[in-house]
PDB file of C-alpha atoms and ligand atoms in Angstrom:
ATOM      1  CA  MET A 135      -5.624  -0.083  11.143  1.00 83.00           C
ATOM      2  CA  SER A 136      -3.581   0.342   8.448  1.00 94.00           C
ATOM      3  CA  THR A 137       0.040   0.601   8.900  1.00 97.00           C
ATOM      4  CA  LEU A 138       2.577   3.973   8.573  1.00 98.00           C
ATOM      5  CA  PHE A 139       3.241   2.715   5.224  1.00 98.00           C
ATOM      6  CA  THR A 140       0.287   1.545   4.046  1.00 98.00           C
ATOM      7  CA  GLN A 141      -1.131   5.558   4.863  1.00 98.00           C
ATOM      8  CA  ILE A 142       1.837   6.204   2.893  1.00 98.00           C
ATOM      9  CA  ILE A 143       1.059   4.114  -0.333  1.00 98.00           C
ATOM     10  CA  ASP A 144      -2.214   5.275   0.097  1.00 97.00           C
ATOM     11  CA  GLY A 145      -1.327   8.891   0.132  1.00 97.00           C
ATOM     12  CA  ASP A 146      -2.557   9.769   3.091  1.00 97.00           C
ATOM     13  CA  ILE A 147       0.770  10.623   4.333  1.00 97.00           C
ATOM     14  CA  PRO A 148       3.186  12.552   2.146  1.00 98.00           C
ATOM     15  CA  ALA A 149       6.270  10.977   0.843  1.00 98.00           C
ATOM     16  CA  ASP A 150       9.410  11.405  -1.305  1.00 98.00           C
ATOM     17  CA  ILE A 151       8.026   8.659  -3.355  1.00 98.00           C
ATOM     18  CA  VAL A 152      11.026   7.297  -5.970  1.00 98.00           C
ATOM     19  CA  TYR A 153       9.278   4.031  -7.665  1.00 98.00           C
ATOM     20  CA  ARG A 154       6.332   2.226  -7.427  1.00 98.00           C
ATOM     21  CA  ASP A 155       4.513  -0.204  -9.156  1.00 98.00           C
ATOM     22  CA  ASP A 156       1.530  -3.021  -8.279  1.00 98.00           C
ATOM     23  CA  GLN A 157       3.802  -4.456  -6.129  1.00 98.00           C
ATOM     24  CA  VAL A 158       6.236  -2.413  -4.203  1.00 98.00           C
ATOM     25  CA  ILE A 159       6.842   1.443  -3.237  1.00 98.00           C
ATOM     26  CA  ALA A 160       9.811   3.034  -2.503  1.00 98.00           C
ATOM     27  CA  PHE A 161      10.495   5.972  -1.418  1.00 98.00           C
ATOM     28  CA  LYS A 162      13.139   8.287   0.641  1.00 98.00           C
ATOM     29  CA  ASP A 163      13.769   7.717   4.678  1.00 98.00           C
ATOM     30  CA  ILE A 164      12.196  10.886   6.677  1.00 98.00           C
ATOM     31  CA  ASN A 165      15.611  10.458   8.671  1.00 98.00           C
ATOM     32  CA  PRO A 166      18.621   9.101   6.205  1.00 98.00           C
ATOM     33  CA  ALA A 167      21.459   7.357   7.476  1.00 97.00           C
ATOM     34  CA  ALA A 168      23.317   7.908   4.462  1.00 98.00           C
ATOM     35  CA  PRO A 169      23.275  10.188   1.292  1.00 98.00           C
ATOM     36  CA  THR A 170      21.155   7.690  -0.168  1.00 98.00           C
ATOM     37  CA  HIS A 171      18.652   5.811   1.630  1.00 98.00           C
ATOM     38  CA  LEU A 172      15.658   4.529   0.252  1.00 98.00           C
ATOM     39  CA  LEU A 173      12.957   1.879   1.683  1.00 98.00           C
ATOM     40  CA  ILE A 174      11.574  -0.561  -0.692  1.00 99.00           C
ATOM     41  CA  VAL A 175       8.123  -1.737   0.774  1.00 98.00           C
ATOM     42  CA  PRO A 176       5.555  -4.404  -0.383  1.00 98.00           C
ATOM     43  CA  VAL A 177       2.147  -3.109  -1.038  1.00 98.00           C
ATOM     44  CA  LYS A 178       0.974  -6.186   1.180  1.00 98.00           C
ATOM     45  CA  GLU A 179       0.918  -5.569   4.561  1.00 98.00           C
ATOM     46  CA  ILE A 180       3.288  -8.126   5.990  1.00 98.00           C
ATOM     47  CA  PRO A 181       4.736  -7.423   9.120  1.00 98.00           C
ATOM     48  CA  THR A 182       8.157  -8.743   9.660  1.00 98.00           C
ATOM     49  CA  VAL A 183      10.583 -11.250   7.614  1.00 98.00           C
ATOM     50  CA  ASN A 184       8.588 -13.858  10.213  1.00 98.00           C
ATOM     51  CA  ASP A 185       5.702 -13.846   8.378  1.00 98.00           C
ATOM     52  CA  ILE A 186       6.879 -14.185   4.777  1.00 98.00           C
ATOM     53  CA  ALA A 187       4.674 -16.838   3.334  1.00 98.00           C
ATOM     54  CA  GLU A 188       6.360 -19.625   0.204  1.00 98.00           C
ATOM     55  CA  ALA A 189       3.679 -17.685  -1.513  1.00 98.00           C
ATOM     56  CA  ASP A 190       5.542 -13.995  -1.202  1.00 98.00           C
ATOM     57  CA  GLU A 191       8.791 -15.368  -2.455  1.00 98.00           C
ATOM     58  CA  ALA A 192       8.373 -13.936  -5.528  1.00 98.00           C
ATOM     59  CA  LEU A 193       7.464 -10.484  -4.204  1.00 98.00           C
ATOM     60  CA  VAL A 194      10.292 -10.629  -1.958  1.00 98.00           C
ATOM     61  CA  GLY A 195      12.604 -11.534  -5.070  1.00 98.00           C
ATOM     62  CA  HIS A 196      11.131  -8.483  -6.456  1.00 98.00           C
ATOM     63  CA  MET A 197      11.901  -5.864  -4.182  1.00 98.00           C
ATOM     64  CA  PHE A 198      15.812  -6.411  -4.293  1.00 98.00           C
ATOM     65  CA  THR A 199      15.360  -6.262  -8.302  1.00 98.00           C
ATOM     66  CA  VAL A 200      13.833  -3.229  -7.444  1.00 98.00           C
ATOM     67  CA  ALA A 201      16.570  -2.138  -5.211  1.00 98.00           C
ATOM     68  CA  ALA A 202      19.077  -2.805  -7.440  1.00 98.00           C
ATOM     69  CA  LYS A 203      17.301  -1.131  -9.943  1.00 98.00           C
ATOM     70  CA  LEU A 204      16.834   2.242  -7.703  1.00 98.00           C
ATOM     71  CA  ALA A 205      20.825   1.708  -6.815  1.00 98.00           C
ATOM     72  CA  LYS A 206      21.756   1.896 -10.647  1.00 98.00           C
ATOM     73  CA  GLU A 207      19.740   4.808 -10.725  1.00 98.00           C
ATOM     74  CA  SER A 208      20.734   6.630  -7.867  1.00 98.00           C
ATOM     75  CA  GLY A 209      24.861   6.137  -9.362  1.00 98.00           C
ATOM     76  CA  ILE A 210      25.660   3.961  -6.210  1.00 98.00           C
ATOM     77  CA  ALA A 211      25.572   0.701  -8.003  1.00 98.00           C
ATOM     78  CA  GLU A 212      29.236   0.481  -8.749  1.00 98.00           C
ATOM     79  CA  ASP A 213      30.286   2.554  -5.463  1.00 98.00           C
ATOM     80  CA  GLY A 214      28.572  -0.273  -3.735  1.00 98.00           C
ATOM     81  CA  TYR A 215      25.543  -0.108  -0.754  1.00 98.00           C
ATOM     82  CA  ARG A 216      24.090  -1.857   1.980  1.00 98.00           C
ATOM     83  CA  LEU A 217      20.628  -3.485   2.085  1.00 98.00           C
ATOM     84  CA  ILE A 218      19.469  -4.051   5.873  1.00 98.00           C
ATOM     85  CA  ILE A 219      15.612  -5.664   6.557  1.00 98.00           C
ATOM     86  CA  ASN A 220      15.511  -5.115  10.499  1.00 98.00           C
ATOM     87  CA  CYS A 221      13.291  -8.021  12.469  1.00 98.00           C
ATOM     88  CA  ASN A 222      11.365  -7.083  15.724  1.00 98.00           C
ATOM     89  CA  ARG A 223      13.057  -6.355  18.649  1.00 98.00           C
ATOM     90  CA  ASP A 224      16.457  -7.054  18.743  1.00 97.00           C
ATOM     91  CA  GLY A 225      16.607  -6.299  14.696  1.00 97.00           C
ATOM     92  CA  GLY A 226      15.768  -2.687  15.649  1.00 97.00           C
ATOM     93  CA  GLN A 227      12.922  -2.987  13.930  1.00 98.00           C
ATOM     94  CA  GLU A 228      10.612   0.381  14.491  1.00 98.00           C
ATOM     95  CA  VAL A 229       7.828   0.276  11.642  1.00 98.00           C
ATOM     96  CA  PHE A 230       5.720  -3.438  11.315  1.00 98.00           C
ATOM     97  CA  HIS A 231       5.223  -3.137   7.492  1.00 98.00           C
ATOM     98  CA  LEU A 232       8.097  -5.094   5.988  1.00 98.00           C
ATOM     99  CA  HIS A 233      10.669  -3.059   4.442  1.00 98.00           C
ATOM    100  CA  LEU A 234      13.999  -3.130   3.023  1.00 98.00           C
ATOM    101  CA  HIS A 235      16.746  -0.250   3.264  1.00 98.00           C
ATOM    102  CA  LEU A 236      19.060   0.954   0.417  1.00 98.00           C
ATOM    103  CA  MET A 237      21.647   2.999   2.078  1.00 98.00           C
ATOM    104  CA  GLY A 238      25.121   4.206   0.650  1.00 98.00           C
ATOM    105  CA  GLY A 239      26.675   7.261  -1.066  1.00 98.00           C
ATOM    106  CA  ARG A 240      29.131   6.904   1.325  1.00 98.00           C
ATOM    107  CA  PRO A 241      31.391   3.386   2.797  1.00 98.00           C
ATOM    108  CA  MET A 242      28.842   2.397   4.889  1.00 97.00           C
ATOM    109  CA  GLY A 243      31.229   0.896   7.676  1.00 95.00           C
ATOM    110  CA  PRO A 244      31.075  -2.020  10.092  1.00 94.00           C
ATOM    111  CA  MET A 245      28.066  -3.998   9.564  1.00 90.00           C
ATOM    112  CA  VAL A 246      26.767  -4.018  13.142  1.00 89.00           C
ATOM    113  CA  VAL A 247      28.594  -2.496  16.316  1.00 85.00           C
ATOM    114  CA  ARG A 248      30.693  -5.747  18.299  1.00 86.00           C
ATOM    115  CA  GLN A 249      29.701  -5.236  22.049  1.00 84.00           C
TER     116      GLN A 249
HETATM  117  P1  LIG B 500      13.101  -0.310  10.941  1.00 85.09           P
HETATM  118  O1  LIG B 500      13.717   0.317  11.836  1.00 85.09           O
HETATM  119  O2  LIG B 500      13.795  -0.719  10.160  1.00 85.09           O
HETATM  120  O3  LIG B 500      11.551  -0.263  11.188  1.00 85.09           O
HETATM  121  O4  LIG B 500      13.004   1.102   9.878  1.00 85.09           O
HETATM  122  C1  LIG B 500      11.882   2.277  10.104  1.00 85.09           C
HETATM  123  C2  LIG B 500      12.445   3.454   9.121  1.00 85.09           C
HETATM  124  O5  LIG B 500      11.321   4.235   8.526  1.00 85.09           O
HETATM  125  C3  LIG B 500      13.484   4.063   9.893  1.00 85.09           C
HETATM  126  O6  LIG B 500      14.704   4.814   9.239  1.00 85.09           O
HETATM  127  C4  LIG B 500      12.705   5.411   9.664  1.00 85.09           C
HETATM  128  O7  LIG B 500      13.153   6.694   9.841  1.00 85.09           O
HETATM  129  C5  LIG B 500      11.601   5.362   8.217  1.00 85.09           C
HETATM  130  N1  LIG B 500      10.640   6.303   8.572  1.00 85.09           N
HETATM  131  C6  LIG B 500       9.905   6.724   9.739  1.00 85.09           C
HETATM  132  N2  LIG B 500       8.372   7.500   9.006  1.00 85.09           N
HETATM  133  C7  LIG B 500       9.271   7.429   8.213  1.00 85.09           C
HETATM  134  C8  LIG B 500       7.999   8.466   7.280  1.00 85.09           C
HETATM  135  N3  LIG B 500       6.883   8.879   7.483  1.00 85.09           N
HETATM  136  N4  LIG B 500       8.637   8.179   5.709  1.00 85.09           N
HETATM  137  C9  LIG B 500       9.709   8.315   5.438  1.00 85.09           C
HETATM  138  N5  LIG B 500      10.564   7.095   6.214  1.00 85.09           N
HETATM  139  C10 LIG B 500      10.143   6.700   7.527  1.00 85.09           C
END
């Protein structure tokens, strides 16, 4: 059973795709938490950060260079932005296909809610 994001990559589920190459895809988050909220997703199905292997290090680095390029193209690079990867239950992960959130377009506030 492919992940939700693989179904987007394969074109089986629609998404607002802003970038794709042979390693990653990026599309708008369906429930944006900021004026710019993109998800950068590897084509390879890696469930969580815990599953990143040494062989994936270049791929994960590529996710970040794509995020920086998209931040620049979105006009938020200079003001700044936030990159987030959630992992498992306590991290608040909902989709178990690795993805990098790129959020900006307003001050992003405190990093986490302190309890
Ligand atoms: P996470 O909680 O880190 O796993 O984030 C999952 C993100 O995927 C959430 O911000 C959702 O709004 C987003 N999302 C879920 N389904 C879709 C979809 N079909 N298209 C775009 N974004 C989605």
